[in-house]
Structures are given as C-alpha cells and as structure tokens.
Amino acid sequence: MGGAFLAAAVLARVGGRIGLPTIPLFILAGILLGPHTPGVVLVSDPHDLEMLSALGLVLLLFYLGLEFHMDDLKTGGRKMALAGGTYLALNVGAGLGFGFALGWGTSEALVLAGVLGISSSAIVTKVLVDTGRLGNPETKPILGIIVVEDIFLALYLAALQPVLSGADSLAAAVMDGGKAFGFLLLLALVARFGTKVVGRLMDTRDDELLVISFLGAAVFVAGVSEWFGVADAIGAFMVGLMLGSTTSGERIRKLVHPLRDAFGAIFFFAFGLSIDPGDLPVVLWPVLAAVAVTLLMNVLAGLGAARIYGFGAGPAANISTTLLARGEFALILATMAATAGLDERLSPFIAGYVLLLAVLGPLAAGRSQWLARILPGGRDAAPDPEPAMSGAR
C-alpha cells in the first residue's frame, strides 16, 4: 500500500510539472505496477486493495454530498431532473443503439447502454476539485445530473441483474427495484426533514470525535445501501448531503480533505490494476467509435443543460467535458457481464473505453475553453481561468 501511495505521488508530481491532471496518472501508475504489465509488479492481486478502493469511492462521493446543499434540491429540483433526464436519454439511448449496432447480442447491448450512459461520479468529483470549479454556477447542474444518474444507476442495476442471470421472474426484478427505491426514498426523507436531529448527533468540539463520527456514518450507510441494492457511493453521497447542512458541515469539509485525497488516489490506482493492456488491441476500433459517440452525446447534453439553466457556451463546455469520464459503474457492469458469461469481447472493450475516457475526460475538462469557442455563442464567451490541476482547495 505504501508503494501504491508513493508511485501515485511520484507520477502525479512529474505530470503536474507539464500540466497533466492527477486522475489518469494515478490510473497509469496502477497499470504500470500491476500484474498485467511486464516489469515490477507491486500488487499481484487487485483484490488486495479492494476495501481501500471502495473506501476511496465512498469518501469521494461523501465529499460531493457535502458540497451539494438541500436548498439546491428545493429550488432547482425540476431543472435538475430535466437536465439529468436529458443527459440519460441521450447517452443511454446512444449506448443502447451502439450496442445493437455492434451485433454482440441483446444482453450485451443492455450492458453497453449502461456503460456508455453513466458518468463516473468519482472522476467528476475529482475533476471539479482539481479545476477549482466547485463554486461555479454550472457545477450545480453537473452535481444534479450526477444525482439523477446515481438514482437511475440503482434502479438499472436492480432491473438488469435478473436479465443477465437469466431469471424469468418479473416479480423478483420489481421487488429488487422497489427495495432499492424505498431505501433511497428513506435516505432522502432523512436528508430533507432530519437534518437538525443528525446535526445534534454529530455536534462535538473535538475534531477527533467528529472525524470518527462522520467517517463511521458514511461507511456504515454505504454498506447498508449496498445490501438494499443501492450503490454504496450513493449512500455515502446522501450522508454528505445530510451533514453538509448541519452546524458542523464546514468543519467536516475541512477534516475530510486529506482522507478524500489519500483514499481517492488508491481508488484510481486500483482501477489501473484491473486493466490488462494486452486485451485492448482486439477491440480498438469499437472503443474509438464508442468514444466518438460519447463525445457527441456529451456536447449535446451539455448544450441542453445549459439551455435549461440559461447558461452560455463556456458553462455548456464545462458541463460537457466534466461529465465525459466513465469509470466505476462501467467496471461493475463488466464484472456482471463476465459472471453472466456474455461475449468475451465485452470486458476488454469496457476496460479500453473506460481507460481512454478516464484519461481524456480530465484533460478535456481542463481545456474546456477550446470547446466553448466552437459552440454557439462561443466567440463571445470569456475564457476560463487557468485550472489548478494540482488540486484546488
């Protein structure tokens, strides 16, 4: 684990000198020092870092929840739902069409719809932090789209599981979906009406006790969420949403920073460990085609969200590029596909697609002003300030 931290730090320092974001460099460290690449093998079994990686994802989404206030949901819930629905319709729809066009099978097309349709919450969070855009007006619709995606994610996984396992019981699928939705509704009600009670439970002047309290709450609810069929990350997000509005919210944001950064790096490093570069050439052309489809759909979705919120070309470009990366959800689907015995080309395709967008997404987000110039009204858009790729605070 120490070697993983050091390798990620060294590559990130080198990349930072030439203006590269940290996310693809953490992933690259995992690829270079993993079991699938010749040379030094630091971690022979990616599962060795599985729990630490899961903790990194939980903390990234917990922090995202802290930054997303309940007032945003109260005042902009309708716009958020419309923007998120538009994003999903474009990207999931394009993914389903792309899957059928490949001709690998119906189950494979359903998997690809999710792979191409859902952004990486972890990478989106890290990009917003690294580019220093958490306070930007367009960040609210970005976070709103992520929330809608995560709700869709929980329901989609519940519906897809019986399809991939060959189950013919519609009742079982409905029950799983209902259980997941019910738990999400419970968390939402607590976040909406139970903030004062939660705040009193968390309130303490001792930083040590506060860290143990919020960390325990985030991880515990994440684990319970997974048991109910809801992604662990969305459970952590909801805890962050609850705590962000309490009197301890600002202190929690400061205290969680080092934990988020350290374990977030391990998440991306472990992500790189799971990628076998030798499998990628077989699916190179489908991967490139899928990336092109995703780029187009994200630009259209960004323009749509900007129109809903009344933004110009600059914010539209920021929305399009920030949501571009794919990650943890795609890897969950790849695991489900492998377990279900689907087309063997699916796993390397997903790995290559995710890797390419995990690298391209943060790079594009840091240079979104280039896209803004070619969007409608872009010539009049003011350029973004130079992003702080080393991690704005």
C-alpha positions as a printed NumPy array, in Angstrom:
array([[  0.   ,   0.   ,   0.   ],
       [  2.894,   2.319,   0.777],
       [  4.339,   1.606,  -2.652],
       [  0.976,   2.404,  -4.242],
       [  0.828,   5.788,  -2.485],
       [  4.416,   6.62 ,  -3.425],
       [  4.072,   5.52 ,  -7.047],
       [  0.903,   7.591,  -7.448],
       [  2.611,  10.594,  -5.819],
       [  5.745,  10.399,  -7.984],
       [  3.827,  10.132, -11.264],
       [  1.433,  12.906, -10.21 ],
       [  4.351,  15.217,  -9.35 ],
       [  6.013,  14.555, -12.707],
       [  2.729,  15.033, -14.591],
       [  1.918,  18.177, -12.638],
       [  5.066,  19.831, -13.978],
       [  3.725,  19.519, -17.529],
       [  0.125,  20.378, -16.644],
       [ -1.43 ,  16.887, -16.618],
       [ -4.31 ,  16.116, -14.206],
       [ -3.738,  13.568, -11.45 ],
       [ -6.513,  11.076, -12.27 ],
       [ -5.026,   9.461, -15.428],
       [ -1.589,   9.453, -13.772],
       [ -2.903,   7.532, -10.745],
       [ -4.518,   5.064, -13.175],
       [ -1.289,   4.81 , -15.19 ],
       [  0.638,   4.006, -12.005],
       [ -1.743,   1.112, -11.388],
       [ -1.342,  -0.196, -14.943],
       [  2.461,   0.004, -14.903],
       [  2.849,  -1.657, -11.49 ],
       [  0.014,  -4.172, -11.82 ],
       [  0.032,  -7.87 , -12.727],
       [ -0.775,  -7.343, -16.414],
       [  2.321,  -5.285, -17.33 ],
       [  5.899,  -6.644, -17.616],
       [  8.435,  -5.343, -15.116],
       [  7.983,  -4.529, -11.446],
       [  4.726,  -5.929, -10.051],
       [  3.823,  -4.015,  -6.922],
       [  0.385,  -5.577,  -6.445],
       [ -0.122,  -9.045,  -7.895],
       [ -3.81 ,  -9.291,  -6.969],
       [ -6.014,  -6.182,  -7.445],
       [ -8.411,  -7.56 ,  -4.816],
       [ -5.765,  -6.824,  -2.177],
       [ -6.718,  -3.145,  -2.409],
       [-10.451,  -3.741,  -2.878],
       [-11.607,  -2.453,   0.521],
       [ -9.312,   0.599,   0.402],
       [-10.51 ,   1.322,  -3.131],
       [-14.139,   1.104,  -2.004],
       [-13.357,   3.487,   0.851],
       [-11.849,   5.939,  -1.638],
       [-15.028,   5.923,  -3.722],
       [-17.178,   6.351,  -0.61 ],
       [-15.152,   9.363,   0.559],
       [-15.192,  10.994,  -2.875],
       [-18.98 ,  10.775,  -3.039],
       [-19.376,  11.747,   0.615],
       [-17.466,  14.954,  -0.152],
       [-19.641,  15.521,  -3.21 ],
       [-22.706,  15.325,  -0.961],
       [-21.197,  17.877,   1.436],
       [-20.901,  20.332,  -1.455],
       [-24.466,  19.746,  -2.644],
       [-26.928,  21.615,  -0.412],
       [-30.547,  20.686,   0.244],
       [-31.527,  24.198,  -0.85 ],
       [-30.305,  23.292,  -4.341],
       [-32.769,  20.404,  -4.429],
       [-35.635,  22.529,  -3.083],
       [-35.168,  25.409,  -5.509],
       [-33.827,  23.594,  -8.581],
       [-35.242,  20.078,  -8.36 ],
       [-37.318,  20.386, -11.522],
       [-34.44 ,  21.742, -13.606],
       [-32.114,  19.122, -12.136],
       [-34.485,  16.292, -13.074],
       [-34.93 ,  17.712, -16.592],
       [-31.176,  18.127, -17.161],
       [-30.418,  14.667, -15.731],
       [-33.2  ,  13.075, -17.751],
       [-31.93 ,  14.727, -20.927],
       [-28.394,  13.514, -20.253],
       [-29.552,   9.945, -19.627],
       [-31.886,   9.886, -22.632],
       [-29.1  ,  10.971, -24.976],
       [-26.282,   8.851, -23.567],
       [-28.124,   5.689, -22.512],
       [-30.131,   5.78 , -25.737],
       [-26.975,   6.169, -27.828],
       [-25.291,   3.383, -25.848],
       [-28.195,   1.011, -26.492],
       [-28.178,   1.838, -30.2  ],
       [-24.41 ,   1.397, -30.349],
       [-24.703,  -1.966, -28.588],
       [-27.238,  -3.252, -31.105],
       [-25.125,  -1.894, -33.984],
       [-22.148,  -3.981, -32.804],
       [-24.292,  -7.108, -33.072],
       [-22.899,  -8.81 , -29.964],
       [-26.339,  -9.671, -28.55 ],
       [-29.288,  -8.144, -26.696],
       [-27.879,  -8.665, -23.184],
       [-24.582,  -7.168, -24.327],
       [-26.436,  -4.15 , -25.773],
       [-28.175,  -3.596, -22.42 ],
       [-24.805,  -3.674, -20.66 ],
       [-23.314,  -1.229, -23.168],
       [-26.264,   1.137, -22.674],
       [-25.219,   1.48 , -19.027],
       [-21.51 ,   1.631, -19.806],
       [-21.868,   4.455, -22.325],
       [-24.678,   6.182, -20.465],
       [-23.393,   6.81 , -16.928],
       [-20.596,   9.186, -15.914],
       [-18.007,   8.363, -13.267],
       [-19.084,  10.102, -10.055],
       [-15.59 ,   9.681,  -8.604],
       [-13.805,  11.244, -11.581],
       [-16.383,  14.041, -11.907],
       [-15.864,  14.918,  -8.236],
       [-12.079,  14.885,  -8.59 ],
       [-12.212,  16.996, -11.777],
       [-14.367,  19.635, -10.065],
       [-11.911,  19.798,  -7.17 ],
       [ -8.779,  19.837,  -9.352],
       [-10.097,  22.516, -11.713],
       [-11.296,  24.708,  -8.849],
       [-14.844,  24.887, -10.21 ],
       [-16.836,  23.815,  -7.154],
       [-18.123,  27.381,  -6.792],
       [-19.045,  27.853, -10.466],
       [-22.747,  28.281, -11.374],
       [-22.662,  25.303, -13.782],
       [-21.45 ,  22.996, -11.005],
       [-24.983,  22.77 ,  -9.594],
       [-26.448,  21.179, -12.748],
       [-23.352,  18.935, -13.002],
       [-23.928,  17.655,  -9.469],
       [-27.65 ,  17.431, -10.164],
       [-27.046,  15.248, -13.214],
       [-24.752,  13.028, -11.131],
       [-27.516,  12.621,  -8.522],
       [-30.074,  11.683, -11.206],
       [-27.567,   9.265, -12.751],
       [-26.911,   7.583,  -9.415],
       [-30.637,   7.123,  -8.761],
       [-31.018,   5.688, -12.265],
       [-27.945,   3.53 , -11.611],
       [-29.541,   1.869,  -8.567],
       [-32.755,   1.086, -10.459],
       [-30.912,  -0.015, -13.609],
       [-28.696,  -2.471, -11.741],
       [-31.719,  -3.931,  -9.975],
       [-33.535,  -4.38 , -13.306],
       [-30.507,  -5.684, -15.213],
       [-29.437,  -8.318, -12.693],
       [-32.3  , -10.779, -13.389],
       [-31.881, -10.26 , -17.149],
       [-28.193, -11.167, -17.053],
       [-28.733, -14.076, -14.674],
       [-31.422, -15.5  , -16.921],
       [-34.164, -15.125, -14.334],
       [-37.658, -15.026, -15.792],
       [-39.376, -13.64 , -12.701],
       [-40.632, -10.122, -13.302],
       [-41.852, -10.04 ,  -9.711],
       [-38.297, -10.558,  -8.417],
       [-36.985,  -7.721, -10.575],
       [-39.784,  -5.4  ,  -9.428],
       [-39.152,  -6.35 ,  -5.798],
       [-35.425,  -5.589,  -6.086],
       [-36.133,  -2.27 ,  -7.753],
       [-38.746,  -1.389,  -5.163],
       [-36.39 ,  -2.228,  -2.3  ],
       [-33.661,  -0.007,  -3.751],
       [-36.06 ,   2.854,  -4.443],
       [-37.612,   2.581,  -0.98 ],
       [-34.238,   2.861,   0.714],
       [-33.291,   5.846,  -1.454],
       [-36.585,   7.491,  -0.509],
       [-35.883,   6.88 ,   3.184],
       [-32.443,   8.495,   2.901],
       [-33.941,  11.441,   1.007],
       [-36.587,  11.963,   3.718],
       [-33.942,  11.924,   6.451],
       [-31.86 ,  14.421,   4.447],
       [-34.913,  16.625,   3.963],
       [-36.511,  16.535,   7.406],
       [-33.952,  15.056,   9.793],
       [-31.038,  17.475,   9.407],
       [-31.487,  19.035,  12.856],
       [-31.515,  15.659,  14.602],
       [-28.494,  14.441,  12.614],
       [-26.701,  17.707,  13.378],
       [-27.234,  17.304,  17.122],
       [-25.942,  13.73 ,  16.999],
       [-22.788,  14.842,  15.188],
       [-22.164,  18.026,  17.148],
       [-18.895,  17.971,  19.123],
       [-15.994,  20.373,  19.645],
       [-13.458,  17.537,  19.492],
       [-12.127,  17.099,  15.927],
       [-11.079,  13.515,  16.625],
       [-14.599,  12.502,  17.662],
       [-16.092,  14.382,  14.712],
       [-13.85 ,  12.537,  12.221],
       [-14.706,   9.15 ,  13.729],
       [-18.415,  10.051,  13.74 ],
       [-18.783,  11.243,  10.138],
       [-16.474,   8.545,   8.775],
       [-18.416,   5.849,  10.604],
       [-21.75 ,   7.236,   9.406],
       [-20.63 ,   7.476,   5.768],
       [-19.14 ,   3.966,   5.619],
       [-21.978,   2.353,   7.587],
       [-24.734,   3.832,   5.438],
       [-22.734,   2.972,   2.3  ],
       [-22.617,  -0.666,   3.414],
       [-26.322,  -0.78 ,   4.272],
       [-27.111,   0.847,   0.91 ],
       [-25.294,  -1.926,  -0.932],
       [-27.318,  -4.505,   0.988],
       [-30.518,  -2.828,  -0.248],
       [-29.321,  -2.891,  -3.859],
       [-28.293,   0.78 ,  -3.935],
       [-24.725,   1.676,  -4.936],
       [-22.587,   2.214,  -1.827],
       [-21.396,   5.515,  -3.261],
       [-24.902,   6.997,  -3.424],
       [-25.445,   6.048,   0.232],
       [-22.291,   7.963,   1.161],
       [-23.45 ,  10.869,  -1.002],
       [-26.734,  11.041,   0.917],
       [-24.876,  11.116,   4.254],
       [-22.782,  14.005,   2.931],
       [-25.982,  15.74 ,   1.843],
       [-27.356,  15.403,   5.382],
       [-24.214,  16.577,   7.156],
       [-23.388,  19.424,   4.775],
       [-26.333,  21.453,   6.039],
       [-25.564,  20.981,   9.751],
       [-23.645,  23.369,  12.001],
       [-20.641,  21.02 ,  11.732],
       [-20.745,  20.978,   7.914],
       [-17.872,  23.406,   7.297],
       [-15.583,  21.646,   9.793],
       [-16.377,  18.274,   8.229],
       [-15.44 ,  19.608,   4.772],
       [-12.011,  20.626,   6.06 ],
       [-11.401,  17.452,   8.039],
       [-12.372,  15.082,   5.218],
       [ -9.978,  16.672,   2.672],
       [ -6.855,  14.604,   3.447],
       [ -8.879,  11.387,   3.746],
       [-10.62 ,  12.065,   0.43 ],
       [ -7.36 ,  12.808,  -1.384],
       [ -5.413,   9.845,   0.013],
       [ -8.001,   7.123,  -0.472],
       [ -9.254,   8.666,  -3.715],
       [ -5.747,   8.154,  -5.121],
       [ -5.9  ,   4.483,  -4.092],
       [ -9.262,   4.127,  -5.848],
       [ -7.813,   5.272,  -9.17 ],
       [ -4.612,   3.256,  -8.644],
       [ -6.68 ,   0.097,  -8.019],
       [ -8.715,   0.928, -11.117],
       [ -5.487,   0.819, -13.147],
       [ -4.541,  -2.552, -11.629],
       [ -7.632,  -4.147, -13.175],
       [ -6.731,  -3.141, -16.746],
       [ -4.814,  -5.543, -18.997],
       [ -3.282,  -3.502, -21.866],
       [ -2.796,  -6.708, -23.9  ],
       [ -6.556,  -7.12 , -24.356],
       [ -7.12 ,  -3.68 , -25.813],
       [ -5.951,  -4.051, -29.472],
       [ -8.702,  -6.616, -30.167],
       [-11.431,  -4.052, -29.545],
       [ -9.59 ,  -0.88 , -30.606],
       [-11.975,   0.241, -33.357],
       [-15.213,  -0.349, -31.397],
       [-13.656,   1.545, -28.462],
       [-12.736,   4.531, -30.656],
       [-16.224,   4.542, -32.186],
       [-17.831,   4.435, -28.721],
       [-15.646,   7.316, -27.522],
       [-16.698,   9.385, -30.558],
       [-20.387,   8.654, -29.822],
       [-19.916,   9.636, -26.164],
       [-18.147,  12.884, -27.088],
       [-21.01 ,  13.876, -29.398],
       [-23.739,  12.963, -26.894],
       [-21.989,  14.833, -24.077],
       [-21.731,  18.002, -26.151],
       [-25.436,  17.768, -26.991],
       [-26.315,  17.056, -23.354],
       [-24.132,  19.95 , -22.195],
       [-25.875,  22.316, -24.592],
       [-29.246,  21.021, -23.41 ],
       [-28.403,  21.5  , -19.725],
       [-27.003,  24.974, -20.421],
       [-30.226,  25.957, -22.182],
       [-32.342,  24.649, -19.268],
       [-30.317,  26.751, -16.803],
       [-29.869,  29.756, -19.075],
       [-26.077,  29.413, -19.387],
       [-23.81 ,  30.334, -22.303],
       [-21.136,  28.494, -24.256],
       [-18.484,  28.447, -21.501],
       [-20.626,  26.689, -18.87 ],
       [-22.037,  24.374, -21.566],
       [-18.482,  23.292, -22.441],
       [-17.669,  22.778, -18.754],
       [-20.751,  20.582, -18.289],
       [-19.961,  18.542, -21.419],
       [-16.315,  17.862, -20.563],
       [-16.694,  17.387, -16.799],
       [-19.284,  14.621, -17.266],
       [-17.328,  12.899, -20.023],
       [-15.376,  10.325, -17.984],
       [-16.715,   6.819, -17.357],
       [-15.469,   4.638, -14.516],
       [-16.671,   2.641, -11.529],
       [-20.196,   1.853, -12.786],
       [-18.82 ,   0.563, -16.086],
       [-16.456,  -1.737, -14.19 ],
       [-19.35 ,  -3.081, -12.103],
       [-21.184,  -3.878, -15.347],
       [-18.077,  -5.54 , -16.772],
       [-17.914,  -7.812, -13.727],
       [-21.628,  -8.642, -14.053],
       [-21.181,  -9.399, -17.771],
       [-18.218, -11.71 , -17.133],
       [-20.149, -13.567, -14.41 ],
       [-23.14 , -13.989, -16.74 ],
       [-20.919, -15.475, -19.484],
       [-21.629, -12.775, -22.076],
       [-19.481, -12.091, -25.161],
       [-15.804, -12.309, -24.182],
       [-15.041,  -9.112, -26.117],
       [-17.167,  -7.118, -23.681],
       [-14.67 ,  -6.956, -20.792],
       [-11.667,  -5.687, -22.821],
       [-13.973,  -3.272, -24.661],
       [-15.206,  -1.78 , -21.371],
       [-11.656,  -1.603, -19.991],
       [-10.348,   0.215, -23.073],
       [-13.332,   2.552, -23.295],
       [-13.168,   3.485, -19.616],
       [ -9.391,   3.938, -19.671],
       [ -9.493,   6.216, -22.709],
       [-12.263,   8.404, -21.271],
       [-10.706,   8.402, -17.787],
       [ -7.652,   9.992, -19.417],
       [ -9.461,  12.136, -21.984],
       [-12.153,  13.416, -19.586],
       [ -9.924,  15.295, -17.092],
       [ -7.707,  16.584, -19.927],
       [-10.75 ,  17.894, -21.809],
       [-12.242,  19.433, -18.654],
       [ -9.032,  21.373, -18.023],
       [ -9.171,  22.767, -21.554],
       [-12.932,  23.205, -21.956],
       [-12.436,  26.735, -23.304],
       [-11.315,  25.16 , -26.599],
       [-14.733,  23.51 , -26.942],
       [-16.516,  26.687, -25.834],
       [-15.048,  28.614, -28.785],
       [-16.787,  26.368, -31.344],
       [-20.148,  26.154, -29.573],
       [-22.993,  28.573, -30.437],
       [-22.098,  31.954, -28.946],
       [-18.655,  30.733, -28.029],
       [-16.718,  33.518, -29.677],
       [-18.195,  35.932, -27.152],
       [-17.553,  33.658, -24.157],
       [-14.92 ,  34.723, -21.664],
       [-12.121,  32.155, -21.296],
       [-11.937,  30.135, -18.099],
       [ -9.15 ,  30.916, -15.666],
       [ -6.217,  28.56 , -15.817],
       [ -7.257,  25.411, -13.911],
       [ -5.378,  24.407, -10.784],
       [ -4.718,  20.82 , -11.825],
       [ -2.656,  20.035,  -8.761],
       [ -5.813,  20.186,  -6.617],
       [ -7.61 ,  23.41 ,  -5.782],
       [ -8.901,  23.807,  -2.254]])
